JSON list of C-alpha atoms in Angstrom, two decimals:
[
{"chain": "N", "resi": 28, "resn": "MET", "atom": "CA", "xyz": [-28.79, 88.13, -1.19]},
{"chain": "N", "resi": 29, "resn": "LYS", "atom": "CA", "xyz": [-26.02, 85.91, -2.58]},
{"chain": "N", "resi": 30, "resn": "LEU", "atom": "CA", "xyz": [-23.47, 87.31, -5.00]},
{"chain": "N", "resi": 31, "resn": "ALA", "atom": "CA", "xyz": [-24.26, 86.94, -8.72]},
{"chain": "N", "resi": 32, "resn": "VAL", "atom": "CA", "xyz": [-21.41, 84.42, -9.10]},
{"chain": "N", "resi": 33, "resn": "ARG", "atom": "CA", "xyz": [-19.68, 82.21, -6.56]},
{"chain": "N", "resi": 34, "resn": "ILE", "atom": "CA", "xyz": [-16.49, 83.84, -5.28]},
{"chain": "N", "resi": 35, "resn": "PRO", "atom": "CA", "xyz": [-15.10, 81.76, -2.38]},
{"chain": "N", "resi": 36, "resn": "PHE", "atom": "CA", "xyz": [-12.93, 84.60, -1.03]},
{"chain": "N", "resi": 37, "resn": "ALA", "atom": "CA", "xyz": [-15.90, 87.02, -1.03]},
{"chain": "N", "resi": 38, "resn": "GLU", "atom": "CA", "xyz": [-17.99, 84.37, 0.77]},
{"chain": "N", "resi": 39, "resn": "LEU", "atom": "CA", "xyz": [-15.24, 84.04, 3.40]},
{"chain": "N", "resi": 40, "resn": "LEU", "atom": "CA", "xyz": [-15.35, 87.80, 3.98]},
{"chain": "N", "resi": 41, "resn": "GLY", "atom": "CA", "xyz": [-19.15, 87.77, 4.23]},
{"chain": "N", "resi": 42, "resn": "LEU", "atom": "CA", "xyz": [-19.98, 90.03, 1.28]},
{"chain": "N", "resi": 43, "resn": "GLU", "atom": "CA", "xyz": [-23.73, 90.42, 0.71]},
{"chain": "N", "resi": 44, "resn": "LEU", "atom": "CA", "xyz": [-25.27, 91.50, -2.59]},
{"chain": "N", "resi": 45, "resn": "VAL", "atom": "CA", "xyz": [-27.77, 94.29, -1.92]},
{"chain": "N", "resi": 46, "resn": "ARG", "atom": "CA", "xyz": [-28.60, 95.42, -5.47]},
{"chain": "N", "resi": 47, "resn": "PHE", "atom": "CA", "xyz": [-27.78, 94.14, -8.98]},
{"chain": "N", "resi": 48, "resn": "ASP", "atom": "CA", "xyz": [-29.41, 96.36, -11.62]},
{"chain": "N", "resi": 49, "resn": "CYS", "atom": "CA", "xyz": [-28.62, 97.65, -15.09]},
{"chain": "N", "resi": 50, "resn": "ASP", "atom": "CA", "xyz": [-25.10, 99.17, -14.95]},
{"chain": "N", "resi": 51, "resn": "GLU", "atom": "CA", "xyz": [-25.08, 99.15, -11.12]},
{"chain": "N", "resi": 52, "resn": "ALA", "atom": "CA", "xyz": [-24.38, 96.96, -8.12]},
{"chain": "N", "resi": 53, "resn": "GLN", "atom": "CA", "xyz": [-24.33, 97.39, -4.37]},
{"chain": "N", "resi": 54, "resn": "ILE", "atom": "CA", "xyz": [-22.61, 95.08, -1.86]},
{"chain": "N", "resi": 55, "resn": "ALA", "atom": "CA", "xyz": [-22.49, 95.30, 1.93]},
{"chain": "N", "resi": 56, "resn": "LEU", "atom": "CA", "xyz": [-20.10, 93.94, 4.53]},
{"chain": "N", "resi": 57, "resn": "GLN", "atom": "CA", "xyz": [-20.59, 93.90, 8.27]},
{"chain": "N", "resi": 58, "resn": "LEU", "atom": "CA", "xyz": [-17.13, 94.62, 9.65]},
{"chain": "N", "resi": 59, "resn": "ARG", "atom": "CA", "xyz": [-15.82, 92.01, 12.11]},
{"chain": "N", "resi": 60, "resn": "ASP", "atom": "CA", "xyz": [-12.69, 92.01, 14.25]},
{"chain": "N", "resi": 61, "resn": "GLU", "atom": "CA", "xyz": [-10.84, 89.54, 11.99]},
{"chain": "N", "resi": 62, "resn": "LEU", "atom": "CA", "xyz": [-11.28, 91.94, 9.04]},
{"chain": "N", "resi": 63, "resn": "CYS", "atom": "CA", "xyz": [-9.65, 94.84, 10.88]},
{"chain": "N", "resi": 64, "resn": "ASN", "atom": "CA", "xyz": [-6.11, 96.17, 11.04]},
{"chain": "N", "resi": 65, "resn": "SER", "atom": "CA", "xyz": [-4.12, 96.99, 14.19]},
{"chain": "N", "resi": 66, "resn": "TRP", "atom": "CA", "xyz": [-6.17, 100.21, 14.59]},
{"chain": "N", "resi": 67, "resn": "SER", "atom": "CA", "xyz": [-9.42, 98.17, 14.81]},
{"chain": "N", "resi": 68, "resn": "VAL", "atom": "CA", "xyz": [-10.80, 99.61, 11.56]},
{"chain": "N", "resi": 69, "resn": "ALA", "atom": "CA", "xyz": [-11.33, 97.94, 8.18]},
{"chain": "N", "resi": 70, "resn": "HIS", "atom": "CA", "xyz": [-8.09, 96.58, 6.74]},
{"chain": "N", "resi": 71, "resn": "GLY", "atom": "CA", "xyz": [-7.24, 98.33, 3.46]},
{"chain": "N", "resi": 72, "resn": "GLY", "atom": "CA", "xyz": [-7.20, 94.99, 1.65]},
{"chain": "N", "resi": 73, "resn": "VAL", "atom": "CA", "xyz": [-10.76, 94.29, 2.80]},
{"chain": "N", "resi": 74, "resn": "THR", "atom": "CA", "xyz": [-11.91, 97.70, 1.56]},
{"chain": "N", "resi": 75, "resn": "MET", "atom": "CA", "xyz": [-10.13, 97.17, -1.78]},
{"chain": "N", "resi": 76, "resn": "THR", "atom": "CA", "xyz": [-11.65, 93.71, -2.17]},
{"chain": "N", "resi": 77, "resn": "LEU", "atom": "CA", "xyz": [-15.10, 95.16, -1.52]},
{"chain": "N", "resi": 78, "resn": "LEU", "atom": "CA", "xyz": [-14.49, 97.82, -4.20]},
{"chain": "N", "resi": 79, "resn": "ASP", "atom": "CA", "xyz": [-13.11, 95.26, -6.66]},
{"chain": "N", "resi": 80, "resn": "VAL", "atom": "CA", "xyz": [-16.02, 92.83, -6.25]},
{"chain": "N", "resi": 81, "resn": "VAL", "atom": "CA", "xyz": [-18.73, 95.49, -6.45]},
{"chain": "N", "resi": 82, "resn": "MET", "atom": "CA", "xyz": [-17.19, 96.96, -9.63]},
{"chain": "N", "resi": 83, "resn": "ALA", "atom": "CA", "xyz": [-16.91, 93.47, -11.15]},
{"chain": "N", "resi": 84, "resn": "HIS", "atom": "CA", "xyz": [-20.62, 93.00, -10.43]},
{"chain": "N", "resi": 85, "resn": "ALA", "atom": "CA", "xyz": [-21.43, 96.33, -12.07]},
{"chain": "N", "resi": 86, "resn": "ALA", "atom": "CA", "xyz": [-19.31, 95.28, -15.06]},
{"chain": "N", "resi": 87, "resn": "ARG", "atom": "CA", "xyz": [-21.43, 92.17, -15.59]},
{"chain": "N", "resi": 88, "resn": "SER", "atom": "CA", "xyz": [-24.74, 93.69, -14.49]},
{"chain": "N", "resi": 89, "resn": "PRO", "atom": "CA", "xyz": [-27.85, 93.20, -16.63]},
{"chain": "N", "resi": 90, "resn": "SER", "atom": "CA", "xyz": [-28.23, 95.11, -19.89]},
{"chain": "N", "resi": 91, "resn": "GLU", "atom": "CA", "xyz": [-31.18, 97.45, -20.41]},
{"chain": "N", "resi": 92, "resn": "ASP", "atom": "CA", "xyz": [-33.30, 94.53, -21.66]},
{"chain": "N", "resi": 93, "resn": "GLY", "atom": "CA", "xyz": [-32.55, 92.60, -18.44]},
{"chain": "N", "resi": 94, "resn": "THR", "atom": "CA", "xyz": [-30.23, 89.94, -19.88]},
{"chain": "N", "resi": 95, "resn": "VAL", "atom": "CA", "xyz": [-27.01, 89.09, -18.06]},
{"chain": "N", "resi": 96, "resn": "ASP", "atom": "CA", "xyz": [-23.91, 88.16, -20.09]},
{"chain": "N", "resi": 97, "resn": "SER", "atom": "CA", "xyz": [-22.57, 84.76, -19.06]},
{"chain": "N", "resi": 98, "resn": "SER", "atom": "CA", "xyz": [-18.97, 85.99, -19.42]},
{"chain": "N", "resi": 99, "resn": "GLY", "atom": "CA", "xyz": [-16.86, 86.34, -16.32]},
{"chain": "N", "resi": 100, "resn": "VAL", "atom": "CA", "xyz": [-14.71, 89.39, -15.71]},
{"chain": "N", "resi": 101, "resn": "VAL", "atom": "CA", "xyz": [-11.15, 89.83, -14.52]},
{"chain": "N", "resi": 102, "resn": "THR", "atom": "CA", "xyz": [-9.67, 93.02, -13.13]},
{"chain": "N", "resi": 103, "resn": "ILE", "atom": "CA", "xyz": [-7.19, 94.64, -15.51]},
{"chain": "N", "resi": 104, "resn": "GLU", "atom": "CA", "xyz": [-6.41, 97.69, -13.37]},
{"chain": "N", "resi": 105, "resn": "MET", "atom": "CA", "xyz": [-7.78, 99.42, -10.30]},
{"chain": "N", "resi": 106, "resn": "LYS", "atom": "CA", "xyz": [-7.01, 102.73, -8.61]},
{"chain": "N", "resi": 107, "resn": "THR", "atom": "CA", "xyz": [-8.15, 103.27, -5.04]},
{"chain": "N", "resi": 108, "resn": "SER", "atom": "CA", "xyz": [-8.17, 106.35, -2.80]},
{"chain": "N", "resi": 109, "resn": "PHE", "atom": "CA", "xyz": [-8.81, 106.10, 0.94]},
{"chain": "N", "resi": 110, "resn": "MET", "atom": "CA", "xyz": [-10.48, 109.01, 2.74]},
{"chain": "N", "resi": 111, "resn": "ARG", "atom": "CA", "xyz": [-11.13, 107.77, 6.28]},
{"chain": "N", "resi": 112, "resn": "PRO", "atom": "CA", "xyz": [-11.20, 104.58, 8.35]},
{"chain": "N", "resi": 113, "resn": "GLY", "atom": "CA", "xyz": [-13.97, 102.11, 7.62]},
{"chain": "N", "resi": 114, "resn": "GLU", "atom": "CA", "xyz": [-16.15, 101.19, 10.59]},
{"chain": "N", "resi": 115, "resn": "GLY", "atom": "CA", "xyz": [-19.47, 99.40, 11.11]},
{"chain": "N", "resi": 116, "resn": "ARG", "atom": "CA", "xyz": [-21.45, 98.14, 8.13]},
{"chain": "N", "resi": 117, "resn": "LEU", "atom": "CA", "xyz": [-19.60, 99.03, 4.95]},
{"chain": "N", "resi": 118, "resn": "LEU", "atom": "CA", "xyz": [-21.73, 99.68, 1.86]},
{"chain": "N", "resi": 119, "resn": "ALA", "atom": "CA", "xyz": [-20.12, 99.68, -1.59]},
{"chain": "N", "resi": 120, "resn": "THR", "atom": "CA", "xyz": [-21.90, 101.07, -4.63]},
{"chain": "N", "resi": 121, "resn": "ALA", "atom": "CA", "xyz": [-20.56, 100.76, -8.19]},
{"chain": "N", "resi": 122, "resn": "ARG", "atom": "CA", "xyz": [-21.64, 101.67, -11.67]},
{"chain": "N", "resi": 123, "resn": "ARG", "atom": "CA", "xyz": [-20.50, 100.71, -15.13]},
{"chain": "N", "resi": 124, "resn": "LEU", "atom": "CA", "xyz": [-19.49, 103.89, -16.91]},
{"chain": "N", "resi": 125, "resn": "HIS", "atom": "CA", "xyz": [-18.80, 102.40, -20.34]},
{"chain": "N", "resi": 126, "resn": "ARG", "atom": "CA", "xyz": [-18.70, 99.00, -22.00]},
{"chain": "N", "resi": 127, "resn": "THR", "atom": "CA", "xyz": [-17.03, 97.72, -25.15]},
{"chain": "N", "resi": 128, "resn": "ALA", "atom": "CA", "xyz": [-17.15, 94.18, -26.55]},
{"chain": "N", "resi": 129, "resn": "SER", "atom": "CA", "xyz": [-14.23, 93.15, -24.33]},
{"chain": "N", "resi": 130, "resn": "LEU", "atom": "CA", "xyz": [-13.87, 95.78, -21.56]},
{"chain": "N", "resi": 131, "resn": "ALA", "atom": "CA", "xyz": [-15.91, 97.54, -18.88]},
{"chain": "N", "resi": 132, "resn": "PHE", "atom": "CA", "xyz": [-14.93, 100.78, -17.15]},
{"chain": "N", "resi": 133, "resn": "CYS", "atom": "CA", "xyz": [-16.38, 101.21, -13.65]},
{"chain": "N", "resi": 134, "resn": "GLU", "atom": "CA", "xyz": [-16.30, 103.42, -10.58]},
{"chain": "N", "resi": 135, "resn": "ALA", "atom": "CA", "xyz": [-17.23, 102.68, -6.97]},
{"chain": "N", "resi": 136, "resn": "LYS", "atom": "CA", "xyz": [-17.35, 104.11, -3.48]},
{"chain": "N", "resi": 137, "resn": "VAL", "atom": "CA", "xyz": [-17.56, 102.66, 0.02]},
{"chain": "N", "resi": 138, "resn": "VAL", "atom": "CA", "xyz": [-19.32, 104.41, 2.88]},
{"chain": "N", "resi": 139, "resn": "GLY", "atom": "CA", "xyz": [-19.04, 103.42, 6.53]},
{"chain": "N", "resi": 140, "resn": "GLY", "atom": "CA", "xyz": [-21.79, 102.81, 9.05]},
{"chain": "N", "resi": 141, "resn": "ASP", "atom": "CA", "xyz": [-21.95, 106.57, 9.65]},
{"chain": "N", "resi": 142, "resn": "GLY", "atom": "CA", "xyz": [-22.66, 107.21, 5.94]},
{"chain": "N", "resi": 143, "resn": "LYS", "atom": "CA", "xyz": [-19.34, 108.99, 5.38]},
{"chain": "N", "resi": 144, "resn": "LEU", "atom": "CA", "xyz": [-17.10, 108.23, 2.42]},
{"chain": "N", "resi": 145, "resn": "VAL", "atom": "CA", "xyz": [-14.38, 105.68, 3.30]},
{"chain": "N", "resi": 146, "resn": "ALA", "atom": "CA", "xyz": [-12.83, 105.03, -0.13]},
{"chain": "N", "resi": 147, "resn": "GLN", "atom": "CA", "xyz": [-13.44, 105.29, -3.84]},
{"chain": "N", "resi": 148, "resn": "ALA", "atom": "CA", "xyz": [-12.03, 103.50, -6.86]},
{"chain": "N", "resi": 149, "resn": "THR", "atom": "CA", "xyz": [-12.04, 103.20, -10.62]},
{"chain": "N", "resi": 150, "resn": "GLY", "atom": "CA", "xyz": [-11.35, 99.99, -12.46]},
{"chain": "N", "resi": 151, "resn": "THR", "atom": "CA", "xyz": [-11.12, 98.35, -15.85]},
{"chain": "N", "resi": 152, "resn": "PHE", "atom": "CA", "xyz": [-12.45, 94.82, -16.31]},
{"chain": "N", "resi": 153, "resn": "LYS", "atom": "CA", "xyz": [-12.00, 92.33, -19.16]},
{"chain": "N", "resi": 154, "resn": "TYR", "atom": "CA", "xyz": [-14.84, 90.05, -20.19]},
{"chain": "N", "resi": 155, "resn": "MET", "atom": "CA", "xyz": [-13.72, 86.41, -20.46]},
{"chain": "N", "resi": 156, "resn": "ARG", "atom": "CA", "xyz": [-15.39, 83.05, -21.08]},
{"chain": "N", "resi": 157, "resn": "ALA", "atom": "CA", "xyz": [-12.41, 80.98, -19.90]},
{"chain": "N", "resi": 158, "resn": "LEU", "atom": "CA", "xyz": [-9.08, 81.53, -18.16]},
{"chain": "N", "resi": 159, "resn": "ALA", "atom": "CA", "xyz": [-5.77, 79.89, -19.04]},
{"chain": "N", "resi": 160, "resn": "VAL", "atom": "CA", "xyz": [-4.11, 78.59, -15.86]},
{"chain": "N", "resi": 161, "resn": "GLY", "atom": "CA", "xyz": [-1.06, 76.35, -15.61]},
{"chain": "N", "resi": 162, "resn": "GLY", "atom": "CA", "xyz": [-1.21, 75.29, -19.27]},
{"chain": "N", "resi": 163, "resn": "ARG", "atom": "CA", "xyz": [-4.92, 74.43, -19.18]},
{"chain": "N", "resi": 164, "resn": "ARG", "atom": "CA", "xyz": [-8.10, 76.38, -19.84]},
{"chain": "N", "resi": 165, "resn": "ILE", "atom": "CA", "xyz": [-10.64, 76.52, -17.06]},
{"chain": "N", "resi": 166, "resn": "ARG", "atom": "CA", "xyz": [-14.19, 77.69, -17.46]},
{"chain": "N", "resi": 167, "resn": "ARG", "atom": "CA", "xyz": [-15.84, 79.69, -14.74]},
{"chain": "N", "resi": 168, "resn": "LEU", "atom": "CA", "xyz": [-18.82, 77.98, -13.14]},
{"chain": "N", "resi": 169, "resn": "ASN", "atom": "CA", "xyz": [-21.98, 79.95, -12.51]},
{"chain": "N", "resi": 170, "resn": "ALA", "atom": "CA", "xyz": [-23.44, 79.96, -9.03]},
{"chain": "N", "resi": 171, "resn": "SER", "atom": "CA", "xyz": [-26.10, 77.49, -10.24]},
{"chain": "N", "resi": 172, "resn": "ASP", "atom": "CA", "xyz": [-23.58, 75.04, -11.83]}
]
């Protein structure tokens, strides 16, 4: 399944949306050689990107009545802990712990193809309708735009 919004970098990596439910999201990535470090395991940046994107999806996941906010989210802060090397098909699961009018607080984990915990993270995300860049305001386009 395609991601809920178009993220060119996530498309380049090959991230696949598995689940997008109320307060939760799940994204998978089949590890390829070009996404590995010199030890032939998932590069830390790939793992962190997977955690970041899955938490952002949880942050903007549907409310209990099924509606999805059209706001985009940007990462305000993220803390990641690595437990073991990532190998095989990586599966990231995130949930929104709390939401205010402008912020979402999330947590996520990544398991490797063997089902063992690779990394976990917490993050804070800000809801935004537009982003000021280079003296201009740009609006995020939805995947259908």
